[in-house]
């Protein structure tokens, strides 16, 4: 599946732009995306980023995804590290 | 006075480059002649954080989900404290200086106990559930993203996409 | 930032004939670059009271004692919730119409929990301890003084004029 | 003692002006004032006022008086019915 992953907060420091485009074959749920993306991150990002990934959520524009949530048809996801608003 | 619930909720994301947050906008929105009590919480960028001197905070935000979270927070707060209440939630984004307002929450009800509790519940949701990230800028030129709180999806049983 | 406690407290009695209460005055007074949280409570004259339609409220007040009670309430709230906090208490007097502001309390602290608790404690003291009386004016032309809460002198043991 | 008693709230309806001037011989404490004033009220005011008096406090400009508090030298007192601010 073609994924567009928006990056926020500290993740912005690990990429050149505000989003990543990834081709991840066979990925249909949030849990599958997470496993595939963690594998990608281990080869492209420093250890600090993969550690932060463990504490991060996967979301669409309207909701956080559960492990078994299907990915949206447009492949647009957001990677949300621990939050600190207010 | 007999507005539907969605008309009694206002949620805003304001880019500090466009305008500052405005507490009077919050007060005006929640005011209603049926209500005797309004509680307003204002979060303001302060000079010290983690024991270091701060010059400002850069707030990063995932706007569409933040607005959805604000709305759900307002709905839950109204549901819990006064089904007739009004709630306003606004958060700034961009590079804020010390003294700039980061967040304004207002909750109004016929009675003050509901106003206080509703406002408190709403700001707690904003802090722990909204996709907003704080990067502190210190006087020595260094920066640090706040540790923060991991987001957790609501109970799967409650969602259409659960088990 | 290192002001003495009395300089971190503002108490006002405002005659509605002179000016309305101003929430921005409250926010400006309690704002300090060391503080991240401000809670503001606003009491507003509402249309219904005791199940009857109200056109306004006449507030009678014993000004000098009210100001003394406001100050002691602010001091107690600061002492209880954050010794460095700032507190503002203003109450209107005279003939207020529906929608006019009757009271504005603001409390600011480094942290929001103290801001909420301090503001709440201060407004409760204003309601139950300040010499202020509410006469409601109804749409049918009748009026009624509120039942109210009897004032009780603080524990005699605490006062120089006790036993 | 010469007393000037300021009236507030509902008590304003029982008098022609905002204060009463009373000559109450032998009164030196708040409790003595209260007893003497209740006797005065029973002959000058309706029953509703004497009932309200039971629930009311006696104060100066700076503080509420306890039963044993001495009266201020200037004889200026305030009669405070149950309050309803905010």
Short mmCIF file of C-alpha atoms in Angstrom, two decimals:
data_model
loop_
_atom_site.label_atom_id
_atom_site.label_comp_id
_atom_site.label_asym_id
_atom_site.label_seq_id
_atom_site.Cartn_x
_atom_site.Cartn_y
_atom_site.Cartn_z
CA UNK A 1 0.00 0.00 0.00
CA UNK A 2 1.14 3.57 -0.69
CA UNK A 3 1.34 5.45 2.60
CA UNK A 4 1.75 9.17 3.20
CA UNK A 5 2.87 9.63 6.79
CA UNK A 6 2.68 13.09 8.35
CA UNK A 7 5.31 13.76 11.02
CA UNK A 8 4.90 15.93 14.11
CA UNK A 9 6.85 17.22 17.07
CA UNK A 10 10.23 15.59 17.54
CA UNK A 11 9.74 13.33 14.51
CA UNK A 12 10.11 16.41 12.31
CA UNK A 13 13.81 16.39 13.24
CA UNK A 14 14.33 12.96 11.70
CA UNK A 15 13.07 13.78 8.22
CA UNK A 16 13.71 16.38 5.54
CA UNK A 17 10.09 17.34 5.14
CA UNK A 18 6.78 17.24 7.01
CA UNK A 19 5.78 13.88 5.55
CA UNK A 20 7.17 10.57 4.33
CA UNK A 21 5.95 8.60 1.33
CA UNK A 22 6.36 4.86 1.70
CA UNK A 23 5.43 1.82 -0.36
CA UNK A 24 4.59 -0.96 2.13
CA UNK A 25 3.23 -4.08 0.34
CA UNK A 26 0.68 -6.25 2.15
CA UNK A 27 -0.04 -3.75 4.93
CA UNK A 28 -3.78 -3.31 5.67
CA UNK A 29 -4.15 -2.65 9.42
CA UNK A 30 -2.59 -0.19 11.86
CA UNK A 31 -0.65 -3.01 13.56
CA UNK A 32 0.76 -4.19 10.24
CA UNK A 33 1.70 -0.63 9.33
CA UNK A 34 3.43 -0.18 12.69
CA UNK A 35 5.51 -3.35 12.26
CA UNK A 36 6.50 -2.44 8.71
CA UNK A 37 7.30 1.14 9.61
CA UNK A 38 9.41 0.13 12.61
CA UNK A 39 11.46 -2.07 10.30
CA UNK A 40 11.88 0.88 7.91
CA UNK A 41 12.84 3.22 10.78
CA UNK A 42 15.51 0.86 12.11
CA UNK A 43 17.38 1.19 8.83
CA UNK A 44 16.72 4.90 8.16
CA UNK A 45 16.47 6.64 11.56
CA UNK A 46 18.63 6.83 14.70
CA UNK A 47 17.87 4.70 17.75
CA UNK A 48 16.23 7.69 19.51
CA UNK A 49 13.57 7.78 16.81
CA UNK A 50 12.77 4.07 16.99
CA UNK A 51 12.49 4.35 20.79
CA UNK A 52 10.09 7.30 20.41
CA UNK A 53 8.10 5.24 17.93
CA UNK A 54 7.20 2.77 20.69
CA UNK A 55 5.46 5.57 22.61
CA UNK A 56 3.71 7.02 19.55
CA UNK A 57 0.21 6.68 18.11
CA UNK A 58 -0.99 6.25 14.54
CA UNK A 59 -3.96 8.39 13.50
CA UNK A 60 -6.05 9.71 10.67
CA UNK A 61 -7.35 13.29 10.54
CA UNK A 62 -10.31 12.31 12.69
CA UNK A 63 -9.26 9.56 15.07
CA UNK A 64 -6.51 7.47 16.65
CA UNK A 65 -6.22 3.99 15.16
CA UNK A 66 -6.42 0.79 17.19
CA UNK A 67 -4.09 -2.11 16.38
CA UNK A 68 -6.80 -3.84 14.35
CA UNK A 69 -8.15 -0.70 12.68
CA UNK A 70 -8.04 -0.94 8.86
CA UNK A 71 -5.93 1.74 7.19
CA UNK A 72 -7.85 4.47 5.33
CA UNK A 73 -8.20 3.93 1.58
CA UNK A 74 -6.19 7.07 0.77
CA UNK A 75 -3.23 5.79 2.81
CA UNK A 76 -2.91 9.10 4.68
CA UNK A 77 -1.64 8.58 8.24
CA UNK A 78 -0.11 10.70 10.99
CA UNK A 79 2.59 9.65 13.44
CA UNK A 80 1.93 11.23 16.85
CA UNK A 81 4.62 11.23 19.56
CA UNK A 82 3.63 11.84 23.22
CA UNK A 83 1.70 15.12 23.43
CA UNK A 84 2.31 18.26 25.48
CA UNK A 85 -0.35 20.83 24.66
CA UNK A 86 -1.91 23.42 26.95
CA UNK B 1 -30.79 29.42 24.90
CA UNK B 2 -32.26 26.30 23.27
CA UNK B 3 -29.47 25.76 20.78
CA UNK B 4 -28.48 22.27 19.74
CA UNK B 5 -25.37 21.02 21.50
CA UNK B 6 -23.07 21.47 18.51
CA UNK B 7 -24.00 25.16 18.37
CA UNK B 8 -23.01 25.54 22.01
CA UNK B 9 -19.44 24.41 21.30
CA UNK B 10 -16.70 26.49 19.66
CA UNK B 11 -13.27 25.05 18.85
CA UNK B 12 -10.44 27.03 17.34
CA UNK B 13 -6.83 26.59 16.30
CA UNK B 14 -5.20 30.01 15.98
CA UNK B 15 -1.85 30.59 14.27
CA UNK B 16 0.01 33.14 16.42
CA UNK B 17 1.23 34.69 13.16
CA UNK B 18 -2.39 35.62 12.41
CA UNK B 19 -3.74 36.66 15.82
CA UNK B 20 -3.35 36.11 19.56
CA UNK B 21 -5.92 34.11 21.51
CA UNK B 22 -8.66 36.35 22.86
CA UNK B 23 -10.26 35.61 26.25
CA UNK B 24 -13.09 38.05 25.45
CA UNK B 25 -13.99 35.96 22.40
CA UNK B 26 -14.26 32.95 24.73
CA UNK B 27 -16.39 34.81 27.27
CA UNK B 28 -18.66 36.23 24.58
CA UNK B 29 -19.20 32.81 23.01
CA UNK B 30 -20.20 31.03 26.22
CA UNK B 31 -22.31 33.89 27.63
CA UNK B 32 -26.04 33.23 27.73
CA UNK B 33 -28.71 34.97 29.78
CA UNK B 34 -29.68 31.61 31.26
CA UNK B 35 -26.20 31.15 32.77
CA UNK B 36 -24.94 32.56 36.06
CA UNK B 37 -21.44 31.09 36.06
CA UNK B 38 -18.55 31.22 33.59
CA UNK B 39 -15.17 29.69 34.28
CA UNK B 40 -12.25 30.57 32.00
CA UNK B 41 -8.86 28.89 32.07
CA UNK B 42 -5.95 30.62 30.37
CA UNK B 43 -2.58 28.94 29.76
CA UNK B 44 0.23 31.43 29.28
CA UNK B 45 3.83 30.82 28.22
CA UNK B 46 6.04 31.27 31.26
CA UNK B 47 9.73 32.02 31.70
CA UNK B 48 10.80 28.91 33.56
CA UNK B 49 10.45 25.31 32.55
CA UNK B 50 12.33 22.28 33.84
CA UNK B 51 14.34 24.71 35.94
CA UNK B 52 15.67 26.57 32.88
CA UNK B 53 14.92 30.05 31.57
CA UNK B 54 12.66 29.97 28.55
CA UNK B 55 12.31 32.64 25.85
CA UNK B 56 9.40 31.02 24.07
CA UNK B 57 7.60 27.89 22.98
CA UNK B 58 7.00 26.54 19.50
CA UNK B 59 3.69 24.68 19.37
CA UNK B 60 3.33 22.10 16.61
CA UNK B 61 -0.17 20.74 16.00
CA UNK B 62 -2.08 18.24 13.83
CA UNK B 63 -4.91 20.67 13.24
CA UNK B 64 -7.81 18.52 11.97
CA UNK B 65 -7.44 15.87 14.68
CA UNK B 66 -6.83 18.55 17.34
CA UNK B 67 -10.13 20.19 16.40
CA UNK B 68 -11.88 16.81 16.53
CA UNK B 69 -10.38 16.14 19.98
CA UNK B 70 -11.40 19.60 21.23
CA UNK B 71 -14.96 18.98 20.07
CA UNK B 72 -15.15 15.56 21.70
CA UNK B 73 -13.66 17.03 24.91
CA UNK B 74 -16.27 19.80 24.94
CA UNK B 75 -19.08 17.30 24.29
CA UNK B 76 -17.89 15.01 27.09
CA UNK B 77 -17.57 17.92 29.50
CA UNK B 78 -21.05 19.21 28.68
CA UNK B 79 -22.48 15.70 28.97
CA UNK B 80 -20.83 15.20 32.36
CA UNK B 81 -21.55 18.55 34.02
CA UNK B 82 -24.56 20.25 32.45
CA UNK B 83 -26.27 19.14 29.22
CA UNK B 84 -27.32 22.78 28.59
CA UNK B 85 -23.85 24.28 29.06
CA UNK B 86 -21.65 26.07 26.50
CA UNK B 87 -17.96 25.36 25.96
CA UNK B 88 -15.16 27.12 24.07
CA UNK B 89 -11.70 25.67 23.43
CA UNK B 90 -8.96 27.54 21.57
CA UNK B 91 -5.27 26.68 21.26
CA UNK B 92 -2.47 28.68 19.64
CA UNK B 93 0.15 27.24 17.30
CA UNK B 94 3.46 28.60 16.00
CA UNK B 95 6.25 30.40 17.80
CA UNK B 96 4.93 31.90 21.04
CA UNK B 97 6.94 34.25 23.26
CA UNK B 98 6.85 34.38 27.06
CA UNK B 99 3.54 35.99 28.02
CA UNK B 100 1.67 34.84 24.90
CA UNK B 101 -1.50 32.85 25.49
CA UNK B 102 -1.25 29.18 24.52
CA UNK B 103 -4.75 28.01 25.37
CA UNK B 104 -8.10 29.46 26.42
CA UNK B 105 -10.96 27.26 27.64
CA UNK B 106 -14.31 28.63 28.82
CA UNK B 107 -17.31 26.75 30.19
CA UNK B 108 -20.59 28.38 31.19
CA UNK B 109 -23.57 26.95 33.02
CA UNK B 110 -26.52 28.03 35.12
CA UNK B 111 -24.44 27.21 38.19
CA UNK B 112 -20.83 27.78 39.13
CA UNK B 113 -19.97 24.26 40.27
CA UNK B 114 -20.68 22.92 36.78
CA UNK B 115 -18.73 25.82 35.27
CA UNK B 116 -15.60 25.03 37.27
CA UNK B 117 -15.82 21.27 36.76
CA UNK B 118 -16.63 21.52 33.07
CA UNK B 119 -13.75 23.90 32.41
CA UNK B 120 -11.32 21.71 34.34
CA UNK B 121 -12.35 18.53 32.53
CA UNK B 122 -11.99 20.25 29.15
CA UNK B 123 -8.48 21.60 29.77
CA UNK B 124 -7.32 18.22 31.09
CA UNK B 125 -8.52 16.60 27.86
CA UNK B 126 -6.72 19.25 25.79
CA UNK B 127 -3.48 18.60 27.66
CA UNK B 128 -3.56 14.81 27.58
CA UNK B 129 -5.51 13.93 24.44
CA UNK B 130 -4.93 16.62 21.81
CA UNK B 131 -2.19 16.18 19.17
CA UNK B 132 -0.12 19.21 20.18
CA UNK B 133 3.64 19.32 20.79
CA UNK B 134 5.67 21.86 22.71
CA UNK B 135 9.25 22.72 21.77
CA UNK B 136 10.82 24.94 24.41
CA UNK B 137 13.39 27.54 23.42
CA UNK B 138 15.84 28.42 26.17
CA UNK B 139 17.87 31.58 26.75
CA UNK B 140 21.10 29.72 25.93
CA UNK B 141 19.83 29.05 22.39
CA UNK B 142 19.09 25.38 22.92
CA UNK B 143 15.68 23.80 22.33
CA UNK B 144 13.89 20.73 23.65
CA UNK B 145 10.68 18.96 22.75
CA UNK B 146 8.66 18.22 25.91
CA UNK B 147 8.56 14.60 27.06
CA UNK B 148 4.79 14.59 26.90
CA UNK B 149 2.09 11.99 27.43
CA UNK B 150 1.60 9.06 25.01
CA UNK B 151 -1.75 9.11 23.23
CA UNK B 152 -3.92 6.06 23.74
CA UNK B 153 -6.86 5.23 21.48
CA UNK B 154 -10.20 5.14 23.30
CA UNK B 155 -11.44 1.71 24.39
CA UNK B 156 -11.74 -0.39 21.25
CA UNK B 157 -15.14 -1.64 22.40
CA UNK B 158 -16.46 1.92 22.04
CA UNK B 159 -15.36 2.38 18.44
CA UNK B 160 -16.87 1.07 15.21
CA UNK B 161 -13.40 -0.09 14.19
CA UNK B 162 -12.81 -2.22 17.28
CA UNK B 163 -12.80 -6.02 17.60
CA UNK C 1 7.67 38.46 40.32
CA UNK C 2 8.98 38.82 43.87
CA UNK C 3 6.29 41.19 45.06
CA UNK C 4 5.11 41.13 48.66
CA UNK C 5 1.84 39.27 49.09
CA UNK C 6 -0.28 42.41 49.53
CA UNK C 7 0.92 43.68 46.15
CA UNK C 8 -0.21 40.41 44.55
CA UNK C 9 -3.82 40.96 45.66
CA UNK C 10 -6.33 43.38 44.11
CA UNK C 11 -9.82 43.89 45.56
CA UNK C 12 -12.42 46.17 44.04
CA UNK C 13 -16.00 47.25 44.63
CA UNK C 14 -17.36 48.77 41.43
CA UNK C 15 -20.58 50.80 41.28
CA UNK C 16 -22.36 49.74 38.08
CA UNK C 17 -23.31 53.39 37.62
CA UNK C 18 -19.60 54.16 37.16
CA UNK C 19 -18.36 51.18 35.14
CA UNK C 20 -18.98 47.51 34.41
CA UNK C 21 -16.64 44.83 35.79
CA UNK C 22 -13.82 44.10 33.36
CA UNK C 23 -12.44 40.54 33.02
CA UNK C 24 -9.41 41.90 31.11
CA UNK C 25 -8.53 44.04 34.14
CA UNK C 26 -8.56 40.85 36.23
CA UNK C 27 -6.43 38.91 33.74
CA UNK C 28 -3.94 41.76 33.39
CA UNK C 29 -3.56 42.09 37.16
CA UNK C 30 -2.84 38.41 37.85
CA UNK C 31 -0.61 37.86 34.79
CA UNK C 32 3.06 37.29 35.56
CA UNK C 33 5.74 35.73 33.37
CA UNK C 34 6.40 33.18 36.09
CA UNK C 35 2.83 31.86 35.87
CA UNK C 36 1.51 29.31 33.40
CA UNK C 37 -2.08 29.06 34.62
CA UNK C 38 -4.84 31.62 35.16
CA UNK C 39 -8.35 30.71 36.22
CA UNK C 40 -11.08 33.34 35.99
CA UNK C 41 -14.58 32.98 37.39
CA UNK C 42 -17.29 35.34 36.17
CA UNK C 43 -20.71 35.60 37.78
CA UNK C 44 -23.32 37.05 35.45
CA UNK C 45 -26.91 38.10 36.19
CA UNK C 46 -29.22 35.53 34.67
CA UNK C 47 -32.86 35.60 33.63
CA UNK C 48 -34.23 32.93 35.89
CA UNK C 49 -34.08 32.71 39.65
CA UNK C 50 -36.23 30.65 41.99
CA UNK C 51 -38.15 29.56 38.89
CA UNK C 52 -39.22 33.13 38.08
CA UNK C 53 -38.16 35.46 35.27
CA UNK C 54 -35.77 38.12 36.44
CA UNK C 55 -35.11 41.51 34.84
CA UNK C 56 -32.23 42.45 37.10
CA UNK C 57 -30.60 42.34 40.50
CA UNK C 58 -29.92 45.15 42.94
CA UNK C 59 -26.74 44.45 44.90
CA UNK C 60 -26.44 46.18 48.25
CA UNK C 61 -23.02 46.09 49.92
CA UNK C 62 -21.21 47.18 53.08
CA UNK C 63 -18.18 48.36 51.12
CA UNK C 64 -15.38 48.65 53.70
CA UNK C 65 -16.06 45.28 55.30
CA UNK C 66 -16.61 43.66 51.88
CA UNK C 67 -13.16 44.85 50.78
CA UNK C 68 -11.66 43.52 54.03
CA UNK C 69 -13.37 40.14 53.46
CA UNK C 70 -12.17 40.02 49.83
CA UNK C 71 -8.61 40.67 50.96
CA UNK C 72 -8.74 38.01 53.67
CA UNK C 73 -10.28 35.57 51.16
CA UNK C 74 -7.48 36.26 48.67
CA UNK C 75 -4.83 35.86 51.38
CA UNK C 76 -6.31 32.57 52.57
CA UNK C 77 -6.54 31.25 49.01
CA UNK C 78 -2.94 32.20 48.23
CA UNK C 79 -1.77 30.69 51.51
CA UNK C 80 -3.62 27.44 50.80
CA UNK C 81 -2.75 26.91 47.14
CA UNK C 82 0.45 28.75 46.19
CA UNK C 83 2.23 31.32 48.36
CA UNK C 84 3.57 33.03 45.20
CA UNK C 85 0.17 33.31 43.47
CA UNK C 86 -1.75 36.44 42.50
CA UNK C 87 -5.45 36.98 43.17
CA UNK C 88 -8.03 39.53 41.99
CA UNK C 89 -11.55 39.89 43.40
CA UNK C 90 -14.06 42.45 42.12
CA UNK C 91 -17.79 42.71 42.84
CA UNK C 92 -20.35 45.07 41.35
CA UNK C 93 -22.95 46.99 43.34
CA UNK C 94 -26.08 48.89 42.32
CA UNK C 95 -28.83 47.96 39.88
CA UNK C 96 -27.58 45.30 37.48
CA UNK C 97 -29.53 44.11 34.44
CA UNK C 98 -29.60 40.57 33.08
CA UNK C 99 -26.24 39.96 31.40
CA UNK C 100 -24.31 42.40 33.60
CA UNK C 101 -21.32 40.97 35.43
CA UNK C 102 -21.78 40.71 39.21
CA UNK C 103 -18.41 39.29 40.21
CA UNK C 104 -15.02 38.54 38.66
CA UNK C 105 -12.38 36.47 40.48
CA UNK C 106 -9.01 35.59 38.97
CA UNK C 107 -6.21 33.48 40.43
CA UNK C 108 -2.88 32.84 38.73
CA UNK C 109 -0.10 30.45 39.63
CA UNK C 110 2.81 28.61 38.06
CA UNK C 111 0.53 25.58 37.73
CA UNK C 112 -3.07 25.13 36.70
CA UNK C 113 -4.23 22.98 39.60
CA UNK C 114 -3.44 25.78 42.06
CA UNK C 115 -5.10 28.29 39.72
CA UNK C 116 -8.39 26.34 39.66
CA UNK C 117 -8.41 25.60 43.38
CA UNK C 118 -7.40 29.09 44.39
CA UNK C 119 -10.07 30.70 42.22
CA UNK C 120 -12.73 28.33 43.54
CA UNK C 121 -11.84 28.94 47.17
CA UNK C 122 -11.91 32.71 46.66
CA UNK C 123 -15.35 32.80 44.99
CA UNK C 124 -16.81 30.54 47.69
CA UNK C 125 -15.57 32.99 50.34
CA UNK C 126 -17.08 35.91 48.43
CA UNK C 127 -20.45 34.15 48.28
CA UNK C 128 -20.63 32.99 51.88
CA UNK C 129 -18.59 35.54 53.83
CA UNK C 130 -18.86 38.94 52.12
CA UNK C 131 -21.49 41.48 53.27
CA UNK C 132 -23.39 41.65 49.99
CA UNK C 133 -27.16 41.36 49.48
CA UNK C 134 -29.09 40.51 46.36
CA UNK C 135 -32.55 41.93 45.67
CA UNK C 136 -34.09 40.27 42.65
CA UNK C 137 -36.43 42.22 40.39
CA UNK C 138 -38.95 40.08 38.54
CA UNK C 139 -40.78 40.69 35.27
CA UNK C 140 -44.09 41.08 37.13
CA UNK C 141 -42.70 44.12 38.96
CA UNK C 142 -42.23 42.37 42.30
CA UNK C 143 -38.93 42.19 44.16
CA UNK C 144 -37.40 39.82 46.71
CA UNK C 145 -34.28 39.87 48.83
CA UNK C 146 -32.49 36.51 48.60
CA UNK C 147 -32.69 34.26 51.62
CA UNK C 148 -28.93 34.14 51.89
CA UNK C 149 -26.45 32.63 54.31
CA UNK C 150 -26.05 33.91 57.90
CA UNK C 151 -22.63 35.39 58.59
CA UNK C 152 -20.68 33.76 61.40
CA UNK C 153 -17.71 35.43 63.07
CA UNK C 154 -14.48 33.46 62.71
CA UNK C 155 -13.51 31.25 65.68
CA UNK C 156 -13.20 33.54 68.68
CA UNK C 157 -9.92 31.88 69.62
CA UNK C 158 -8.39 33.27 66.43
CA UNK C 159 -9.32 36.89 67.10
CA UNK C 160 -7.71 39.43 69.45
CA UNK C 161 -11.20 40.30 70.70
CA UNK C 162 -12.12 36.74 71.72
CA UNK C 163 -12.46 35.27 75.20
CA UNK D 1 -23.86 54.49 74.70
CA UNK D 2 -24.74 56.35 71.50
CA UNK D 3 -24.97 53.88 68.66
CA UNK D 4 -25.15 54.55 64.94
CA UNK D 5 -26.40 51.38 63.26
CA UNK D 6 -26.04 51.02 59.50
CA UNK D 7 -28.74 48.89 57.87
CA UNK D 8 -28.33 46.66 54.83
CA UNK D 9 -30.32 44.42 52.55
CA UNK D 10 -33.82 43.67 53.76
CA UNK D 11 -33.37 45.76 56.90
CA UNK D 12 -33.42 48.85 54.69
CA UNK D 13 -37.15 48.24 54.23
CA UNK D 14 -37.85 48.60 57.95
CA UNK D 15 -36.37 52.08 58.37
CA UNK D 16 -36.68 55.49 56.76
CA UNK D 17 -32.97 55.94 56.17
CA UNK D 18 -29.76 53.92 55.81
CA UNK D 19 -28.97 54.11 59.52
CA UNK D 20 -30.52 54.30 62.96
CA UNK D 21 -29.29 56.41 65.88
CA UNK D 22 -29.99 54.87 69.26
CA UNK D 23 -29.18 55.76 72.85
CA UNK D 24 -28.66 52.46 74.68
CA UNK D 25 -27.43 53.03 78.25
CA UNK D 26 -25.12 50.46 79.86
CA UNK D 27 -24.35 48.60 76.61
CA UNK D 28 -20.64 47.79 76.16
CA UNK D 29 -20.40 44.43 74.34
CA UNK D 30 -21.89 43.04 71.15
CA UNK D 31 -24.09 40.65 73.16
CA UNK D 32 -25.43 43.50 75.28
CA UNK D 33 -26.08 45.57 72.17
CA UNK D 34 -27.92 42.68 70.56
CA UNK D 35 -30.20 42.18 73.59
CA UNK D 36 -30.96 45.90 73.85
CA UNK D 37 -31.56 46.28 70.13
CA UNK D 38 -33.87 43.26 69.98
CA UNK D 39 -35.96 44.85 72.72
CA UNK D 40 -36.05 48.09 70.71
CA UNK D 41 -36.97 46.21 67.50
CA UNK D 42 -39.86 44.37 69.14
CA UNK D 43 -41.56 47.70 69.81
CA UNK D 44 -40.60 49.49 66.56
CA UNK D 45 -40.40 46.83 63.86
CA UNK D 46 -42.71 44.09 62.52
CA UNK D 47 -42.23 40.45 63.55
CA UNK D 48 -40.49 39.66 60.25
CA UNK D 49 -37.69 42.05 61.18
CA UNK D 50 -37.16 40.62 64.67
CA UNK D 51 -37.04 37.12 63.17
CA UNK D 52 -34.43 38.28 60.63
CA UNK D 53 -32.46 39.81 63.49
CA UNK D 54 -31.86 36.34 64.95
CA UNK D 55 -30.02 35.32 61.78
CA UNK D 56 -28.03 38.55 61.50
CA UNK D 57 -24.50 39.57 62.47
CA UNK D 58 -23.15 42.71 64.10
CA UNK D 59 -20.00 44.19 62.57
CA UNK D 60 -17.69 47.16 62.34
CA UNK D 61 -16.13 48.34 59.08
CA UNK D 62 -13.35 45.79 59.46
CA UNK D 63 -14.71 42.74 61.23
CA UNK D 64 -17.66 40.74 62.53
CA UNK D 65 -18.13 41.03 66.29
CA UNK D 66 -18.26 38.07 68.66
CA UNK D 67 -20.74 38.06 71.54
CA UNK D 68 -18.08 39.22 74.00
CA UNK D 69 -16.44 41.74 71.65
CA UNK D 70 -16.38 45.27 73.11
CA UNK D 71 -18.20 47.86 71.02
CA UNK D 72 -16.00 50.35 69.14
CA UNK D 73 -15.50 53.70 70.88
CA UNK D 74 -17.26 55.61 68.10
CA UNK D 75 -20.40 53.49 68.50
CA UNK D 76 -20.61 52.81 64.73
CA UNK D 77 -22.06 49.37 64.00
CA UNK D 78 -23.57 47.57 61.02
CA UNK D 79 -26.44 45.10 61.05
CA UNK D 80 -25.84 42.35 58.50
CA UNK D 81 -28.65 39.98 57.47
CA UNK D 82 -27.79 36.66 55.75
CA UNK D 83 -25.64 37.39 52.69
CA UNK D 84 -26.13 36.52 49.02
CA UNK D 85 -23.25 37.94 46.98
CA UNK D 86 -21.65 36.51 43.87
#
